[in-house]
Coordinates of C-alpha atoms in Angstrom, one line a residue:
X88 CA 17.7 3.7 13.6
X89 CA 16.5 1.5 16.5
X90 CA 13.5 -0.4 15.2
X91 CA 12.0 -0.6 18.7
X92 CA 12.2 3.1 19.5
X93 CA 9.1 5.2 19.1
X94 CA 8.6 7.8 16.4
X95 CA 6.3 10.8 16.3
X96 CA 4.8 11.7 13.0
X97 CA 4.5 15.3 11.8
X98 CA 0.9 15.4 12.9
X99 CA 1.9 14.6 16.5
X100 CA 0.9 10.9 16.4
X101 CA 3.3 8.7 18.3
X102 CA 4.0 5.3 17.0
X103 CA 5.4 2.9 19.7
X104 CA 8.1 1.5 17.4
X105 CA 9.4 1.7 13.8
X106 CA 7.8 -1.5 12.6
X107 CA 4.5 -1.6 10.7
X108 CA 2.7 -4.5 9.1
X109 CA 2.9 -4.2 5.3
X110 CA -0.3 -4.3 3.2
X111 CA -0.8 -7.8 1.9
X112 CA -3.6 -9.2 -0.3
X113 CA -5.3 -12.1 1.3
X114 CA -8.1 -13.0 -1.2
X115 CA -10.2 -13.7 1.8
X116 CA -13.0 -11.2 1.9
X117 CA -16.6 -12.2 1.6
X118 CA -18.2 -12.4 -1.8
X119 CA -20.3 -9.3 -1.0
X120 CA -17.1 -7.1 -0.4
X121 CA -17.2 -7.2 3.4
X122 CA -14.4 -8.3 5.7
X123 CA -14.6 -12.0 6.5
X124 CA -14.3 -13.7 9.9
X125 CA -11.0 -15.3 8.7
X126 CA -9.6 -11.9 8.0
X127 CA -10.7 -10.6 11.4
X128 CA -8.8 -13.5 13.0
X129 CA -5.8 -12.9 10.8
X130 CA -5.5 -9.3 11.7
X131 CA -6.2 -9.9 15.4
X132 CA -3.3 -12.3 15.6
X133 CA -0.8 -9.9 14.0
X134 CA -1.7 -6.5 15.6
X135 CA 0.2 -6.9 18.9
X136 CA 3.9 -6.2 18.0
X137 CA 3.8 -3.6 15.2
X138 CA 3.0 0.0 15.8
X139 CA 0.6 0.2 12.9
X140 CA -1.1 -2.2 10.5
X141 CA -1.6 -1.2 6.9
X142 CA -4.5 -3.4 5.7
X143 CA -4.9 -5.2 2.4
X144 CA -6.1 -2.6 -0.1
X145 CA -9.8 -1.7 -0.4
X146 CA -11.2 -0.4 -3.7
X147 CA -12.8 3.1 -3.9
X148 CA -14.9 2.7 -7.1
X149 CA -17.2 -0.1 -8.4
X150 CA -14.9 -0.6 -11.4
X151 CA -11.7 -0.4 -9.3
X152 CA -11.6 -3.9 -7.8
X153 CA -8.3 -5.6 -8.2
X154 CA -8.7 -9.1 -6.8
X155 CA -11.2 -11.8 -6.0
X156 CA -12.1 -11.9 -2.3
X157 CA -11.2 -8.2 -1.9
X158 CA -13.1 -6.0 0.7
X159 CA -14.5 -2.7 -0.4
X160 CA -14.8 0.9 0.7
X161 CA -16.8 2.2 -2.3
X162 CA -20.2 2.5 -0.7
X163 CA -21.5 3.4 2.7
X164 CA -22.9 -0.1 3.3
X165 CA -19.3 -1.2 3.9
X166 CA -18.7 1.1 6.8
X167 CA -19.8 -1.4 9.5
X168 CA -17.6 -4.1 8.0
X169 CA -14.6 -1.7 8.0
X170 CA -15.4 -0.6 11.5
X171 CA -15.1 -4.2 12.6
X172 CA -11.7 -4.4 11.0
X173 CA -10.4 -1.1 12.5
X174 CA -11.5 -2.1 16.1
X175 CA -9.9 -5.5 15.7
X176 CA -6.5 -4.0 14.8
X177 CA -6.7 -1.4 17.5
X178 CA -7.5 -3.9 20.1
X179 CA -4.1 -5.4 19.6
X180 CA -2.4 -2.0 20.3
X181 CA -1.6 -1.0 16.7
X182 CA -2.8 2.0 14.7
X183 CA -5.2 0.9 12.0
X184 CA -4.5 2.3 8.5
X185 CA -6.8 1.4 5.6
X186 CA -5.0 1.2 2.2
X187 CA -7.2 2.4 -0.6
X188 CA -6.9 2.2 -4.4
X189 CA -8.3 1.8 -7.9
X190 CA -6.8 -1.1 -9.8
X191 CA -7.3 0.4 -13.2
X192 CA -6.2 -1.9 -16.1
X193 CA -5.1 -4.5 -13.5
X194 CA -8.7 -5.3 -12.6
X195 CA -9.8 -8.8 -13.5
X196 CA -12.5 -8.6 -16.2
X197 CA -14.8 -11.0 -14.3
X198 CA -14.7 -8.9 -11.1
X199 CA -15.7 -5.5 -12.5
X200 CA -18.4 -4.1 -14.8
X201 CA -15.7 -2.8 -17.1
X202 CA -11.9 -2.7 -17.1
X203 CA -10.7 0.9 -17.4
X204 CA -7.4 2.6 -17.3
X205 CA -5.4 5.7 -18.0
X206 CA -5.3 4.6 -21.7
X207 CA -6.0 1.5 -23.7
X208 CA -2.6 -0.1 -23.2
X209 CA -2.5 -3.7 -22.1
X210 CA 0.2 -6.3 -21.6
X211 CA 0.6 -10.0 -20.9
X212 CA -2.6 -11.1 -22.4
X213 CA -4.7 -8.9 -20.1
X214 CA -8.0 -7.4 -21.3
X215 CA -7.6 -4.1 -23.1
X216 CA -8.9 -1.4 -20.8
X217 CA -11.1 1.4 -21.9
X218 CA -9.4 4.8 -21.4
X219 CA -11.2 6.8 -18.8
X220 CA -12.8 10.1 -19.8
X221 CA -11.6 13.3 -18.1
X222 CA -14.9 13.4 -16.2
X223 CA -14.5 9.8 -15.1
X224 CA -11.1 10.6 -13.7
X225 CA -12.5 13.5 -11.8
X226 CA -15.2 11.1 -10.4
X227 CA -12.5 8.7 -9.2
X228 CA -10.9 11.6 -7.4
X229 CA -14.2 12.1 -5.6
X230 CA -14.3 8.4 -4.9
X231 CA -11.0 8.6 -3.0
X232 CA -12.5 11.4 -1.0
X233 CA -15.6 9.4 -0.1
X234 CA -13.6 6.3 0.7
X235 CA -11.5 8.3 3.1
X236 CA -14.7 9.6 4.7
X237 CA -15.9 6.0 5.2
X238 CA -12.5 5.1 6.8
X239 CA -12.9 8.0 9.2
X240 CA -16.5 7.0 10.1
X241 CA -15.3 3.4 10.5
X242 CA -12.8 4.6 13.1
X243 CA -9.6 4.0 11.3
X244 CA -6.5 5.9 12.4
X245 CA -5.5 6.7 8.9
X246 CA -5.4 5.8 5.2
X247 CA -2.6 4.9 2.8
X248 CA -3.1 5.9 -0.8
X249 CA -1.9 3.0 -2.9
X250 CA 0.0 4.6 -5.8
X251 CA 2.3 1.6 -6.4
X252 CA 2.4 -1.8 -8.1
X253 CA 1.1 -0.7 -11.5
X254 CA -2.4 0.2 -10.3
X255 CA -4.3 3.2 -11.5
X256 CA -2.4 6.0 -9.8
X257 CA 0.9 4.6 -11.1
X258 CA -0.7 4.1 -14.5
X259 CA -1.3 7.8 -14.8
X260 CA 2.2 8.7 -13.7
X261 CA 3.9 6.2 -16.1
X262 CA 4.8 7.3 -19.6
X263 CA 4.3 3.6 -20.6
X264 CA 0.6 3.5 -19.6
X265 CA -0.3 7.2 -19.9
X266 CA -0.6 8.3 -23.5
X267 CA -3.5 10.7 -22.8
X268 CA -3.8 14.0 -24.7
X269 CA -5.9 15.8 -22.0
X270 CA -4.7 17.6 -18.9
X271 CA -4.0 14.3 -17.2
X272 CA -1.6 13.4 -20.0
X273 CA 0.0 16.8 -20.2
X274 CA 0.8 16.6 -16.4
X275 CA 1.2 13.0 -15.3
X276 CA 1.3 14.0 -11.7
X277 CA -2.0 15.8 -11.8
X278 CA -4.2 12.8 -11.0
X279 CA -2.0 11.8 -8.1
X280 CA -2.0 15.3 -6.6
X281 CA -5.7 15.7 -7.0
X282 CA -6.3 12.4 -5.1
X283 CA -3.9 13.5 -2.3
X284 CA -5.8 16.8 -2.0
X285 CA -9.2 15.0 -2.1
X286 CA -8.1 12.7 0.7
X287 CA -6.7 15.6 2.7
X288 CA -10.0 17.5 2.2
X289 CA -11.9 14.6 3.6
X290 CA -9.6 14.5 6.6
X291 CA -10.0 18.2 7.2
X292 CA -13.8 17.9 7.0
X293 CA -14.5 14.7 8.9
X294 CA -11.4 14.0 11.1
X295 CA -8.7 15.9 13.0
X296 CA -5.0 16.3 12.6
X297 CA -4.3 13.0 14.3
X298 CA -5.7 11.1 11.2
X299 CA -2.7 9.7 9.3
X300 CA -2.4 10.0 5.5
X301 CA 0.4 8.1 3.7
X302 CA 1.3 7.5 0.1
X303 CA 2.8 4.3 -1.3
X304 CA 4.8 4.3 -4.6
X305 CA 6.9 2.0 -6.7
X306 CA 10.4 3.4 -7.6
X307 CA 10.9 2.1 -11.2
X308 CA 9.3 0.2 -14.1
X309 CA 11.1 -2.0 -16.6
X310 CA 9.5 -0.7 -19.7
X311 CA 11.4 1.7 -22.0
X312 CA 8.8 4.4 -21.5
X313 CA 8.2 3.4 -17.9
X314 CA 9.0 5.2 -14.7
X315 CA 12.6 5.8 -14.0
X316 CA 14.2 6.4 -10.6
X317 CA 14.9 10.0 -11.6
X318 CA 11.2 10.5 -12.4
X319 CA 10.2 9.0 -9.1
X320 CA 12.5 11.4 -7.3
X321 CA 10.7 14.3 -9.0
X322 CA 7.3 12.9 -7.8
X323 CA 8.6 12.3 -4.3
X324 CA 10.0 15.8 -4.2
X325 CA 6.5 17.1 -4.9
X326 CA 4.8 14.7 -2.5
X327 CA 7.1 15.6 0.3
X328 CA 5.6 19.1 0.3
X329 CA 2.0 17.8 0.4
X330 CA 0.0 17.5 3.6
X331 CA 1.0 13.8 4.1
X332 CA 2.3 12.1 7.2
X333 CA 4.6 9.5 5.5
X334 CA 5.8 8.0 2.2
X335 CA 6.1 4.3 1.6
X336 CA 8.4 2.8 -1.1
X337 CA 7.3 -0.6 -2.5
X338 CA 10.2 -2.9 -3.3
X339 CA 11.2 -6.5 -2.9
X340 CA 14.5 -5.9 -1.3
X341 CA 15.1 -3.3 1.4
X342 CA 18.6 -2.4 0.1
X343 CA 17.8 -2.6 -3.7
X344 CA 19.8 -0.4 -6.0
X345 CA 18.4 2.2 -8.4
X346 CA 18.6 1.4 -12.1
X347 CA 17.8 4.3 -14.4
X348 CA 19.2 7.0 -12.2
X349 CA 21.6 9.9 -12.6
X350 CA 22.6 10.4 -9.0
X351 CA 25.3 8.8 -6.9
X352 CA 23.3 7.1 -4.1
X353 CA 23.9 3.3 -3.9
X354 CA 20.4 2.3 -2.7
X355 CA 17.0 3.5 -3.6
X356 CA 16.3 4.4 0.0
X357 CA 19.4 6.6 0.1
X358 CA 18.3 8.3 -3.1
X359 CA 14.8 8.9 -1.8
X360 CA 16.0 10.2 1.6
X361 CA 18.3 12.7 -0.2
X362 CA 15.3 14.0 -2.0
X363 CA 12.9 13.9 1.0
X364 CA 15.4 15.7 3.2
X365 CA 13.6 15.1 6.4
X366 CA 10.3 16.6 5.3
X367 CA 8.4 13.3 5.8
X368 CA 9.2 9.9 7.3
X369 CA 9.9 7.1 4.8
X370 CA 8.8 3.5 5.2
X371 CA 11.0 0.9 3.5
X372 CA 10.1 -2.7 2.9
X373 CA 11.5 -5.9 1.5
X374 CA 12.9 -9.3 2.6
X375 CA 13.5 -8.7 6.3
X376 CA 13.2 -12.3 7.5
X377 CA 15.5 -12.5 10.5
X378 CA 17.0 -10.5 13.4
X379 CA 20.1 -10.0 11.3
X380 CA 18.1 -8.7 8.4
X381 CA 16.3 -6.3 10.7
X382 CA 19.7 -5.0 12.0
X383 CA 20.9 -4.5 8.4
X384 CA 17.7 -2.8 7.3
X385 CA 17.8 -0.5 10.3
X386 CA 21.0 1.0 8.8
X387 CA 19.7 1.8 5.3
X388 CA 18.4 5.2 6.3
X389 CA 14.6 4.6 6.4
X390 CA 12.5 6.0 9.3
X391 CA 10.2 3.0 9.5
X392 CA 10.3 -0.6 8.2
X393 CA 7.3 -2.6 6.9
X394 CA 7.3 -6.3 7.4
X395 CA 4.9 -8.5 5.5
X396 CA 5.6 -12.2 4.7
X397 CA 7.4 -12.5 8.0
X398 CA 4.1 -11.8 9.8
X399 CA 2.2 -14.0 7.4
X400 CA 4.4 -16.9 8.5
X401 CA 5.0 -15.9 12.2
X402 CA 2.3 -13.6 13.5
X403 CA 4.4 -12.8 16.6
X404 CA 7.6 -12.1 14.7
X405 CA 8.1 -8.6 16.2
X406 CA 7.6 -9.8 19.8
X407 CA 9.9 -12.7 19.4
X408 CA 12.7 -10.6 17.8
X409 CA 12.3 -8.0 20.6
X410 CA 12.7 -10.8 23.1
X411 CA 15.9 -11.9 21.4
X412 CA 14.6 -15.1 19.9
X413 CA 16.0 -16.3 16.6
X414 CA 13.2 -16.2 14.0
X415 CA 13.9 -17.3 10.5
X416 CA 10.9 -16.7 8.1
X417 CA 12.4 -16.9 4.6
X418 CA 9.5 -18.4 2.5
X419 CA 10.4 -21.4 0.4
X420 CA 7.5 -21.4 -2.1
X421 CA 8.4 -25.0 -3.3
X422 CA 8.2 -26.4 0.2
X423 CA 5.9 -24.0 2.1
X424 CA 6.0 -24.3 5.9
X425 CA 3.2 -25.4 8.1
X426 CA 2.0 -22.1 9.6
X427 CA 0.8 -21.5 13.1
X428 CA -2.6 -20.4 11.8
X429 CA -4.8 -21.6 9.0
X430 CA -4.4 -18.3 7.0
X431 CA -1.9 -19.8 4.5
X432 CA -4.3 -22.5 3.6
X433 CA -7.1 -20.0 3.3
X434 CA -5.0 -17.8 1.0
X435 CA -3.9 -20.8 -1.2
X436 CA -7.6 -21.8 -1.6
X437 CA -8.6 -18.5 -3.0
X438 CA -8.9 -18.0 -6.8
X439 CA -6.0 -16.1 -8.3
X440 CA -3.5 -17.0 -5.6
X441 CA 0.2 -17.2 -6.7
X442 CA 3.3 -17.9 -4.6
X443 CA 5.2 -14.8 -3.5
X444 CA 8.5 -14.4 -5.2

């Protein structure tokens, strides 16, 4: 794969290269859930080199907020704020993709009316969530539909459904967090597929085929009852037949190896691509700091690569790499660099910030 070659998605949308900005939480939204001026400046500075920007995640339900300083898509009053964000990203030449989610049991208790989840399982001293009723789960499916409508009205080029990083969609798929006895426990993929279908229904009603819909997932969990690589491949096999335009694996290292896995692939990306078998493009991510890293990542078999911390540190990383400049952006959290913008200081000043590992 040549990272600087264009790619055409299965809906006919052409991306100018194979590099996208990964979704990164900034903790920088306004207290009322709107996008802040600082975030507008942050995205404007980073939208020139990549083919698409996947935004920090917006929550779809009042009780789905996951972070302080997070912007929202759960009511129509946020459409204007989201429109401002979409236009800013597009002005740099990138496609604007709004990531959407419900945090579930990962919601901070002081940020939501009530912490809810697939079941009442908690870890690490977090508040015990209340298990959602069947009817409430169905309402959240509708919330994803409405958030997609708002993204369309705001002018976004697409949405990414956030089913990774132990948030609500993953909580329903995981045997560790889903001990339900209703239909959503009998079939742990059911909630995911209903959300995908709800988002697609919004696209069909309010947009056209050029609107991009992606799905992000985590490959494995460490808990004994948690998601295995084999289970993820079962999910991916089903998702690859859905009306999606890409899949996006969330991992810390682009060439990470599968753990609980019965196949022969040596990397998670290889295992995923064997299952996807060309049905959808796969975005890989994780620790691409330099030109050499990019060259190595380009050979792992992914169709696109997401870069995150690199753009946090050097907003013009893509342009500099393309010009042949040497850019090293490995983040030393003990001795953080002085960044070319004020965004790092803004992030550190927000409640709940922790250094990236």
